[in-house]
């Protein structure tokens, strides 16, 4: 089988998994979007996914992603930055990406806002440190509300939702706990008047648990493109 046929087949499988998970959760399948995570993957893999109908892509590493996005030049693709977002990267991110999922400080949000030149607002998810591990990025839940307020006031940003990358867990019931916590924070912000519509949670190994807890966008890499050889 050719590589592009394999990628198309893997995408079909993910769509079936999303459908089954939505059914199990009593949710509408159309409320769940698939972000194909293409860090470390060559342009050919991305092209194959585009030809198979996938148009929403997530990248983690800025330099690598800029090269790929420029060479692929897909006008109806949507590019999501999901990697660590430091000050020295904000300018290129603001001018290249449609979404950033990894905003966890007001200073970063302000830079993205100041550096965004497009007429269209940059879509933002705030990354929350749900598992509360010192090594992980993300805003702590107790500081989330203040950050959301600050981002809401930046005119070139559009606050869309929350993202989390919880500690890996094997058991379905354990996986659900962190996702349920993120959903609770999401609901709390909306009841305070925010209009968040995106709950970015769930990866290859835990997307079913994330969908059970309300994910509206799952970020899938290895189950589409295979195991990554480099981090
Ligand atoms: C790599 C990555 C993913 C995809 O993970 P897989 O386990 O390959 O599906 C999702 N989200 C983020 C933030 C990532 O860095």
PDB file of C-alpha atoms and ligand atoms in Angstrom:
ATOM      1  CA  UNK A   1       0.000   0.000   0.000  1.00  0.00           C
ATOM      2  CA  UNK A   2       1.246   3.483  -0.755  1.00  0.00           C
ATOM      3  CA  UNK A   3       1.996   5.884   2.079  1.00  0.00           C
ATOM      4  CA  UNK A   4      -0.778   8.247   1.000  1.00  0.00           C
ATOM      5  CA  UNK A   5      -3.321   5.416   0.869  1.00  0.00           C
ATOM      6  CA  UNK A   6      -2.252   4.398   4.381  1.00  0.00           C
ATOM      7  CA  UNK A   7      -2.699   7.932   5.711  1.00  0.00           C
ATOM      8  CA  UNK A   8      -6.162   8.140   4.111  1.00  0.00           C
ATOM      9  CA  UNK A   9      -7.073   4.842   5.746  1.00  0.00           C
ATOM     10  CA  UNK A  10      -5.803   5.938   9.154  1.00  0.00           C
ATOM     11  CA  UNK A  11      -7.848   9.141   8.859  1.00  0.00           C
ATOM     12  CA  UNK A  12     -10.950   7.063   8.090  1.00  0.00           C
ATOM     13  CA  UNK A  13     -10.300   5.023  11.220  1.00  0.00           C
ATOM     14  CA  UNK A  14      -9.992   8.133  13.359  1.00  0.00           C
ATOM     15  CA  UNK A  15     -13.286   9.439  12.000  1.00  0.00           C
ATOM     16  CA  UNK A  16     -14.929   6.142  12.938  1.00  0.00           C
ATOM     17  CA  UNK A  17     -13.443   6.371  16.431  1.00  0.00           C
ATOM     18  CA  UNK A  18     -14.747   9.932  16.809  1.00  0.00           C
ATOM     19  CA  UNK A  19     -18.171   8.794  15.664  1.00  0.00           C
ATOM     20  CA  UNK A  20     -18.243   5.856  18.081  1.00  0.00           C
ATOM     21  CA  UNK A  21     -17.016   8.004  20.975  1.00  0.00           C
ATOM     22  CA  UNK A  22     -19.614  10.669  20.204  1.00  0.00           C
ATOM     23  CA  UNK A  23     -22.329   8.015  20.156  1.00  0.00           C
ATOM     24  CA  UNK A  24     -21.142   6.585  23.479  1.00  0.00           C
ATOM     25  CA  UNK A  25     -21.199  10.077  24.971  1.00  0.00           C
ATOM     26  CA  UNK A  26     -24.616  10.909  23.526  1.00  0.00           C
ATOM     27  CA  UNK A  27     -23.100  13.745  21.524  1.00  0.00           C
ATOM     28  CA  UNK A  28     -23.397  14.958  17.949  1.00  0.00           C
ATOM     29  CA  UNK A  29     -20.418  13.800  15.919  1.00  0.00           C
ATOM     30  CA  UNK A  30     -20.374  17.139  14.104  1.00  0.00           C
ATOM     31  CA  UNK A  31     -19.517  18.917  17.327  1.00  0.00           C
ATOM     32  CA  UNK A  32     -16.081  17.275  17.348  1.00  0.00           C
ATOM     33  CA  UNK A  33     -13.306  18.411  15.040  1.00  0.00           C
ATOM     34  CA  UNK A  34     -10.156  16.561  14.142  1.00  0.00           C
ATOM     35  CA  UNK A  35      -6.820  18.368  14.313  1.00  0.00           C
ATOM     36  CA  UNK A  36      -4.141  16.322  12.544  1.00  0.00           C
ATOM     37  CA  UNK A  37      -0.865  16.846  14.419  1.00  0.00           C
ATOM     38  CA  UNK A  38       2.002  16.913  11.939  1.00  0.00           C
ATOM     39  CA  UNK A  39       5.079  17.790  14.003  1.00  0.00           C
ATOM     40  CA  UNK A  40       8.144  16.000  12.595  1.00  0.00           C
ATOM     41  CA  UNK A  41       6.142  14.741   9.576  1.00  0.00           C
ATOM     42  CA  UNK A  42       7.285  15.562   6.058  1.00  0.00           C
ATOM     43  CA  UNK A  43       5.254  17.721   3.674  1.00  0.00           C
ATOM     44  CA  UNK A  44       4.314  14.630   1.670  1.00  0.00           C
ATOM     45  CA  UNK A  45       2.402  13.267   4.654  1.00  0.00           C
ATOM     46  CA  UNK A  46       0.542  16.544   5.047  1.00  0.00           C
ATOM     47  CA  UNK A  47      -0.261  16.624   1.318  1.00  0.00           C
ATOM     48  CA  UNK A  48      -1.618  13.094   1.549  1.00  0.00           C
ATOM     49  CA  UNK A  49      -3.852  14.122   4.441  1.00  0.00           C
ATOM     50  CA  UNK A  50      -5.057  17.181   2.500  1.00  0.00           C
ATOM     51  CA  UNK A  51      -5.923  14.982  -0.459  1.00  0.00           C
ATOM     52  CA  UNK A  52      -7.852  12.728   1.915  1.00  0.00           C
ATOM     53  CA  UNK A  53      -9.947  15.726   2.956  1.00  0.00           C
ATOM     54  CA  UNK A  54      -8.139  16.846   6.122  1.00  0.00           C
ATOM     55  CA  UNK A  55      -7.643  20.613   6.332  1.00  0.00           C
ATOM     56  CA  UNK A  56      -6.922  21.348   9.970  1.00  0.00           C
ATOM     57  CA  UNK A  57      -3.326  20.833  11.111  1.00  0.00           C
ATOM     58  CA  UNK A  58      -1.413  21.253  14.349  1.00  0.00           C
ATOM     59  CA  UNK A  59       2.314  22.009  14.573  1.00  0.00           C
ATOM     60  CA  UNK A  60       4.605  22.311  17.604  1.00  0.00           C
ATOM     61  CA  UNK A  61       7.992  23.508  16.414  1.00  0.00           C
ATOM     62  CA  UNK A  62       8.110  26.953  14.881  1.00  0.00           C
ATOM     63  CA  UNK A  63      11.011  26.765  12.416  1.00  0.00           C
ATOM     64  CA  UNK A  64       9.957  23.398  11.078  1.00  0.00           C
ATOM     65  CA  UNK A  65       6.350  24.490  10.746  1.00  0.00           C
ATOM     66  CA  UNK A  66       7.151  27.733   8.898  1.00  0.00           C
ATOM     67  CA  UNK A  67       9.044  25.845   6.237  1.00  0.00           C
ATOM     68  CA  UNK A  68       6.290  23.317   5.788  1.00  0.00           C
ATOM     69  CA  UNK A  69       3.421  25.802   5.782  1.00  0.00           C
ATOM     70  CA  UNK A  70       5.177  27.934   3.164  1.00  0.00           C
ATOM     71  CA  UNK A  71       5.998  25.059   0.898  1.00  0.00           C
ATOM     72  CA  UNK A  72       2.560  23.428   1.168  1.00  0.00           C
ATOM     73  CA  UNK A  73       0.808  26.730   0.458  1.00  0.00           C
ATOM     74  CA  UNK A  74      -2.722  25.422   1.051  1.00  0.00           C
ATOM     75  CA  UNK A  75      -5.184  28.311   0.967  1.00  0.00           C
ATOM     76  CA  UNK A  76      -8.040  26.498   2.666  1.00  0.00           C
ATOM     77  CA  UNK A  77      -5.962  24.816   5.346  1.00  0.00           C
ATOM     78  CA  UNK A  78      -6.199  25.954   8.947  1.00  0.00           C
ATOM     79  CA  UNK A  79      -2.920  25.976  10.914  1.00  0.00           C
ATOM     80  CA  UNK A  80      -2.912  25.584  14.674  1.00  0.00           C
ATOM     81  CA  UNK A  81       0.173  26.261  16.779  1.00  0.00           C
ATOM     82  CA  UNK A  82       0.111  23.805  19.695  1.00  0.00           C
ATOM     83  CA  UNK A  83       3.725  23.904  20.920  1.00  0.00           C
ATOM     84  CA  UNK A  84       5.346  25.948  23.669  1.00  0.00           C
ATOM     85  CA  UNK A  85       4.844  29.631  22.960  1.00  0.00           C
ATOM     86  CA  UNK A  86       7.790  31.826  24.007  1.00  0.00           C
ATOM     87  CA  UNK A  87       8.228  35.550  23.438  1.00  0.00           C
ATOM     88  CA  UNK A  88      10.780  35.193  20.673  1.00  0.00           C
ATOM     89  CA  UNK A  89       8.299  33.161  18.609  1.00  0.00           C
ATOM     90  CA  UNK A  90       5.185  35.292  18.868  1.00  0.00           C
ATOM     91  CA  UNK A  91       5.807  37.448  15.807  1.00  0.00           C
ATOM     92  CA  UNK A  92       6.128  34.519  13.388  1.00  0.00           C
ATOM     93  CA  UNK A  93       3.250  32.694  15.047  1.00  0.00           C
ATOM     94  CA  UNK A  94       0.988  35.750  14.824  1.00  0.00           C
ATOM     95  CA  UNK A  95       1.669  36.168  11.131  1.00  0.00           C
ATOM     96  CA  UNK A  96       1.483  32.514  10.087  1.00  0.00           C
ATOM     97  CA  UNK A  97      -1.065  30.659  12.191  1.00  0.00           C
ATOM     98  CA  UNK A  98      -4.858  30.809  12.450  1.00  0.00           C
ATOM     99  CA  UNK A  99      -5.001  29.401  15.963  1.00  0.00           C
ATOM    100  CA  UNK A 100      -2.740  29.167  19.012  1.00  0.00           C
ATOM    101  CA  UNK A 101      -3.664  26.552  21.642  1.00  0.00           C
ATOM    102  CA  UNK A 102      -0.792  27.146  24.027  1.00  0.00           C
ATOM    103  CA  UNK A 103      -1.254  30.640  25.453  1.00  0.00           C
ATOM    104  CA  UNK A 104      -0.638  30.542  29.187  1.00  0.00           C
ATOM    105  CA  UNK A 105       0.519  34.073  30.059  1.00  0.00           C
ATOM    106  CA  UNK A 106      -0.916  37.529  29.398  1.00  0.00           C
ATOM    107  CA  UNK A 107       2.430  38.805  28.168  1.00  0.00           C
ATOM    108  CA  UNK A 108       2.420  36.244  25.342  1.00  0.00           C
ATOM    109  CA  UNK A 109      -1.163  37.115  24.462  1.00  0.00           C
ATOM    110  CA  UNK A 110      -0.299  40.825  24.341  1.00  0.00           C
ATOM    111  CA  UNK A 111       2.615  40.184  22.017  1.00  0.00           C
ATOM    112  CA  UNK A 112       0.479  38.020  19.717  1.00  0.00           C
ATOM    113  CA  UNK A 113      -2.137  40.767  19.677  1.00  0.00           C
ATOM    114  CA  UNK A 114       0.382  43.529  18.932  1.00  0.00           C
ATOM    115  CA  UNK A 115       2.058  41.493  16.211  1.00  0.00           C
ATOM    116  CA  UNK A 116      -1.079  40.217  14.482  1.00  0.00           C
ATOM    117  CA  UNK A 117      -1.537  42.132  11.240  1.00  0.00           C
ATOM    118  CA  UNK A 118      -4.212  40.104   9.499  1.00  0.00           C
ATOM    119  CA  UNK A 119      -7.756  41.486   9.367  1.00  0.00           C
ATOM    120  CA  UNK A 120      -8.834  38.255  10.962  1.00  0.00           C
ATOM    121  CA  UNK A 121      -8.442  37.808  14.676  1.00  0.00           C
ATOM    122  CA  UNK A 122      -6.067  35.104  15.878  1.00  0.00           C
ATOM    123  CA  UNK A 123      -8.052  32.317  17.580  1.00  0.00           C
ATOM    124  CA  UNK A 124      -6.775  31.541  21.060  1.00  0.00           C
ATOM    125  CA  UNK A 125      -7.082  28.644  23.449  1.00  0.00           C
ATOM    126  CA  UNK A 126      -5.627  29.037  26.919  1.00  0.00           C
ATOM    127  CA  UNK A 127      -3.491  26.110  27.971  1.00  0.00           C
ATOM    128  CA  UNK A 128      -4.361  24.977  31.475  1.00  0.00           C
ATOM    129  CA  UNK A 129      -2.050  23.011  33.730  1.00  0.00           C
ATOM    130  CA  UNK A 130      -4.600  20.469  34.872  1.00  0.00           C
ATOM    131  CA  UNK A 131      -2.335  17.816  36.284  1.00  0.00           C
ATOM    132  CA  UNK A 132      -0.429  20.521  38.153  1.00  0.00           C
ATOM    133  CA  UNK A 133       3.017  19.185  37.396  1.00  0.00           C
ATOM    134  CA  UNK A 134       5.884  21.602  37.778  1.00  0.00           C
ATOM    135  CA  UNK A 135       7.438  20.429  34.497  1.00  0.00           C
ATOM    136  CA  UNK A 136       4.401  21.193  32.362  1.00  0.00           C
ATOM    137  CA  UNK A 137       3.404  24.500  30.857  1.00  0.00           C
ATOM    138  CA  UNK A 138      -0.062  25.942  31.254  1.00  0.00           C
ATOM    139  CA  UNK A 139      -1.793  28.385  33.559  1.00  0.00           C
ATOM    140  CA  UNK A 140      -2.892  27.087  36.945  1.00  0.00           C
ATOM    141  CA  UNK A 141      -6.688  26.818  37.301  1.00  0.00           C
ATOM    142  CA  UNK A 142      -6.775  29.454  40.047  1.00  0.00           C
ATOM    143  CA  UNK A 143      -5.276  32.047  37.696  1.00  0.00           C
ATOM    144  CA  UNK A 144      -7.308  31.133  34.625  1.00  0.00           C
ATOM    145  CA  UNK A 145     -10.164  33.550  35.079  1.00  0.00           C
ATOM    146  CA  UNK A 146      -7.879  36.601  35.252  1.00  0.00           C
ATOM    147  CA  UNK A 147      -5.987  35.479  32.143  1.00  0.00           C
ATOM    148  CA  UNK A 148      -9.245  34.950  30.249  1.00  0.00           C
ATOM    149  CA  UNK A 149     -10.350  38.478  31.170  1.00  0.00           C
ATOM    150  CA  UNK A 150      -7.077  39.914  29.919  1.00  0.00           C
ATOM    151  CA  UNK A 151      -7.156  38.017  26.632  1.00  0.00           C
ATOM    152  CA  UNK A 152     -10.806  38.887  26.077  1.00  0.00           C
ATOM    153  CA  UNK A 153      -9.827  42.562  25.973  1.00  0.00           C
ATOM    154  CA  UNK A 154      -7.237  42.198  23.208  1.00  0.00           C
ATOM    155  CA  UNK A 155      -8.872  43.223  19.924  1.00  0.00           C
ATOM    156  CA  UNK A 156      -6.821  41.131  17.507  1.00  0.00           C
ATOM    157  CA  UNK A 157      -7.289  37.957  19.485  1.00  0.00           C
ATOM    158  CA  UNK A 158     -10.453  35.914  19.737  1.00  0.00           C
ATOM    159  CA  UNK A 159     -10.658  33.805  22.857  1.00  0.00           C
ATOM    160  CA  UNK A 160     -12.115  30.472  21.735  1.00  0.00           C
ATOM    161  CA  UNK A 161     -11.468  27.996  24.498  1.00  0.00           C
ATOM    162  CA  UNK A 162      -9.176  25.897  26.619  1.00  0.00           C
ATOM    163  CA  UNK A 163      -6.515  23.305  25.925  1.00  0.00           C
ATOM    164  CA  UNK A 164      -4.894  20.772  28.218  1.00  0.00           C
ATOM    165  CA  UNK A 165      -2.216  18.155  27.954  1.00  0.00           C
ATOM    166  CA  UNK A 166      -2.847  16.086  31.079  1.00  0.00           C
ATOM    167  CA  UNK A 167      -0.385  13.582  32.469  1.00  0.00           C
ATOM    168  CA  UNK A 168      -0.619  10.375  30.454  1.00  0.00           C
ATOM    169  CA  UNK A 169      -2.863   7.776  32.039  1.00  0.00           C
ATOM    170  CA  UNK A 170      -3.697   4.272  30.852  1.00  0.00           C
ATOM    171  CA  UNK A 171      -7.113   3.677  32.381  1.00  0.00           C
ATOM    172  CA  UNK A 172     -10.140   5.240  30.724  1.00  0.00           C
ATOM    173  CA  UNK A 173     -11.648   6.289  34.051  1.00  0.00           C
ATOM    174  CA  UNK A 174      -8.386   7.940  35.122  1.00  0.00           C
ATOM    175  CA  UNK A 175      -8.098   9.741  31.790  1.00  0.00           C
ATOM    176  CA  UNK A 176     -11.596  11.148  32.254  1.00  0.00           C
ATOM    177  CA  UNK A 177     -10.762  12.906  35.529  1.00  0.00           C
ATOM    178  CA  UNK A 178      -8.453  15.572  34.099  1.00  0.00           C
ATOM    179  CA  UNK A 179     -10.701  16.157  31.087  1.00  0.00           C
ATOM    180  CA  UNK A 180     -13.712  16.597  33.361  1.00  0.00           C
ATOM    181  CA  UNK A 181     -11.737  19.202  35.316  1.00  0.00           C
ATOM    182  CA  UNK A 182     -11.007  21.154  32.142  1.00  0.00           C
ATOM    183  CA  UNK A 183     -14.675  20.973  31.134  1.00  0.00           C
ATOM    184  CA  UNK A 184     -15.677  22.359  34.541  1.00  0.00           C
ATOM    185  CA  UNK A 185     -13.320  25.330  34.070  1.00  0.00           C
ATOM    186  CA  UNK A 186     -14.695  25.843  30.551  1.00  0.00           C
ATOM    187  CA  UNK A 187     -18.297  25.878  31.800  1.00  0.00           C
ATOM    188  CA  UNK A 188     -17.364  28.256  34.620  1.00  0.00           C
ATOM    189  CA  UNK A 189     -15.866  30.785  32.184  1.00  0.00           C
ATOM    190  CA  UNK A 190     -18.938  30.578  29.975  1.00  0.00           C
ATOM    191  CA  UNK A 191     -21.236  31.137  32.911  1.00  0.00           C
ATOM    192  CA  UNK A 192     -19.217  34.271  33.692  1.00  0.00           C
ATOM    193  CA  UNK A 193     -20.071  35.616  30.261  1.00  0.00           C
ATOM    194  CA  UNK A 194     -17.263  34.346  28.048  1.00  0.00           C
ATOM    195  CA  UNK A 195     -18.358  32.691  24.825  1.00  0.00           C
ATOM    196  CA  UNK A 196     -15.967  29.807  24.509  1.00  0.00           C
ATOM    197  CA  UNK A 197     -16.773  27.153  21.925  1.00  0.00           C
ATOM    198  CA  UNK A 198     -13.569  25.084  21.821  1.00  0.00           C
ATOM    199  CA  UNK A 199     -12.399  22.458  24.247  1.00  0.00           C
ATOM    200  CA  UNK A 200      -9.113  21.189  22.808  1.00  0.00           C
ATOM    201  CA  UNK A 201      -8.354  17.917  24.556  1.00  0.00           C
ATOM    202  CA  UNK A 202      -7.602  14.307  23.687  1.00  0.00           C
ATOM    203  CA  UNK A 203      -4.753  12.709  21.736  1.00  0.00           C
ATOM    204  CA  UNK A 204      -4.222   9.302  20.134  1.00  0.00           C
ATOM    205  CA  UNK A 205      -4.278   7.429  23.431  1.00  0.00           C
ATOM    206  CA  UNK A 206      -7.048   9.227  25.245  1.00  0.00           C
ATOM    207  CA  UNK A 207      -9.375  10.790  22.657  1.00  0.00           C
ATOM    208  CA  UNK A 208     -12.344   8.606  23.660  1.00  0.00           C
ATOM    209  CA  UNK A 209     -12.156   9.777  27.275  1.00  0.00           C
ATOM    210  CA  UNK A 210     -11.807  13.394  26.110  1.00  0.00           C
ATOM    211  CA  UNK A 211     -14.872  13.105  23.883  1.00  0.00           C
ATOM    212  CA  UNK A 212     -16.793  11.548  26.764  1.00  0.00           C
ATOM    213  CA  UNK A 213     -16.004  14.684  28.788  1.00  0.00           C
ATOM    214  CA  UNK A 214     -16.910  17.195  26.107  1.00  0.00           C
ATOM    215  CA  UNK A 215     -13.893  17.708  23.806  1.00  0.00           C
ATOM    216  CA  UNK A 216     -14.826  19.705  20.704  1.00  0.00           C
ATOM    217  CA  UNK A 217     -11.434  19.212  19.069  1.00  0.00           C
ATOM    218  CA  UNK A 218      -9.100  16.234  19.405  1.00  0.00           C
ATOM    219  CA  UNK A 219      -5.416  16.496  18.458  1.00  0.00           C
ATOM    220  CA  UNK A 220      -4.221  13.311  16.795  1.00  0.00           C
ATOM    221  CA  UNK A 221      -0.707  12.577  15.540  1.00  0.00           C
ATOM    222  CA  UNK A 222       0.621   9.044  15.875  1.00  0.00           C
ATOM    223  CA  UNK A 223      -2.626   7.227  15.150  1.00  0.00           C
ATOM    224  CA  UNK A 224      -2.728   8.943  11.763  1.00  0.00           C
ATOM    225  CA  UNK A 225       0.925   9.143  10.760  1.00  0.00           C
ATOM    226  CA  UNK A 226       2.538   6.401  12.857  1.00  0.00           C
ATOM    227  CA  UNK A 227       4.889   6.563  15.820  1.00  0.00           C
ATOM    228  CA  UNK A 228       7.279   9.501  15.853  1.00  0.00           C
ATOM    229  CA  UNK A 229      10.962   8.655  15.763  1.00  0.00           C
ATOM    230  CA  UNK A 230      12.103  12.063  17.007  1.00  0.00           C
ATOM    231  CA  UNK A 231      10.470  13.911  19.938  1.00  0.00           C
TER     232      UNK A 231
HETATM  233  C1  LIG B   1       2.230  15.653  19.712  1.00  0.00           C
HETATM  234  C2  LIG B   1       1.023  16.288  20.266  1.00  0.00           C
HETATM  235  C3  LIG B   1      -0.258  15.741  20.045  1.00  0.00           C
HETATM  236  C4  LIG B   1      -0.482  14.440  19.300  1.00  0.00           C
HETATM  237  O1  LIG B   1      -0.125  13.364  20.085  1.00  0.00           O
HETATM  238  P1  LIG B   1      -0.287  11.845  19.560  1.00  0.00           P
HETATM  239  O2  LIG B   1      -0.126  11.060  20.789  1.00  0.00           O
HETATM  240  O3  LIG B   1       0.772  11.630  18.549  1.00  0.00           O
HETATM  241  O4  LIG B   1      -1.656  11.728  18.982  1.00  0.00           O
HETATM  242  C5  LIG B   1      -1.341  16.435  20.553  1.00  0.00           C
HETATM  243  N1  LIG B   1      -1.201  17.585  21.235  1.00  0.00           N
HETATM  244  C6  LIG B   1       0.000  18.139  21.466  1.00  0.00           C
HETATM  245  C7  LIG B   1       0.089  19.418  22.228  1.00  0.00           C
HETATM  246  C8  LIG B   1       1.145  17.503  20.996  1.00  0.00           C
HETATM  247  O5  LIG B   1       2.339  18.041  21.258  1.00  0.00           O
END
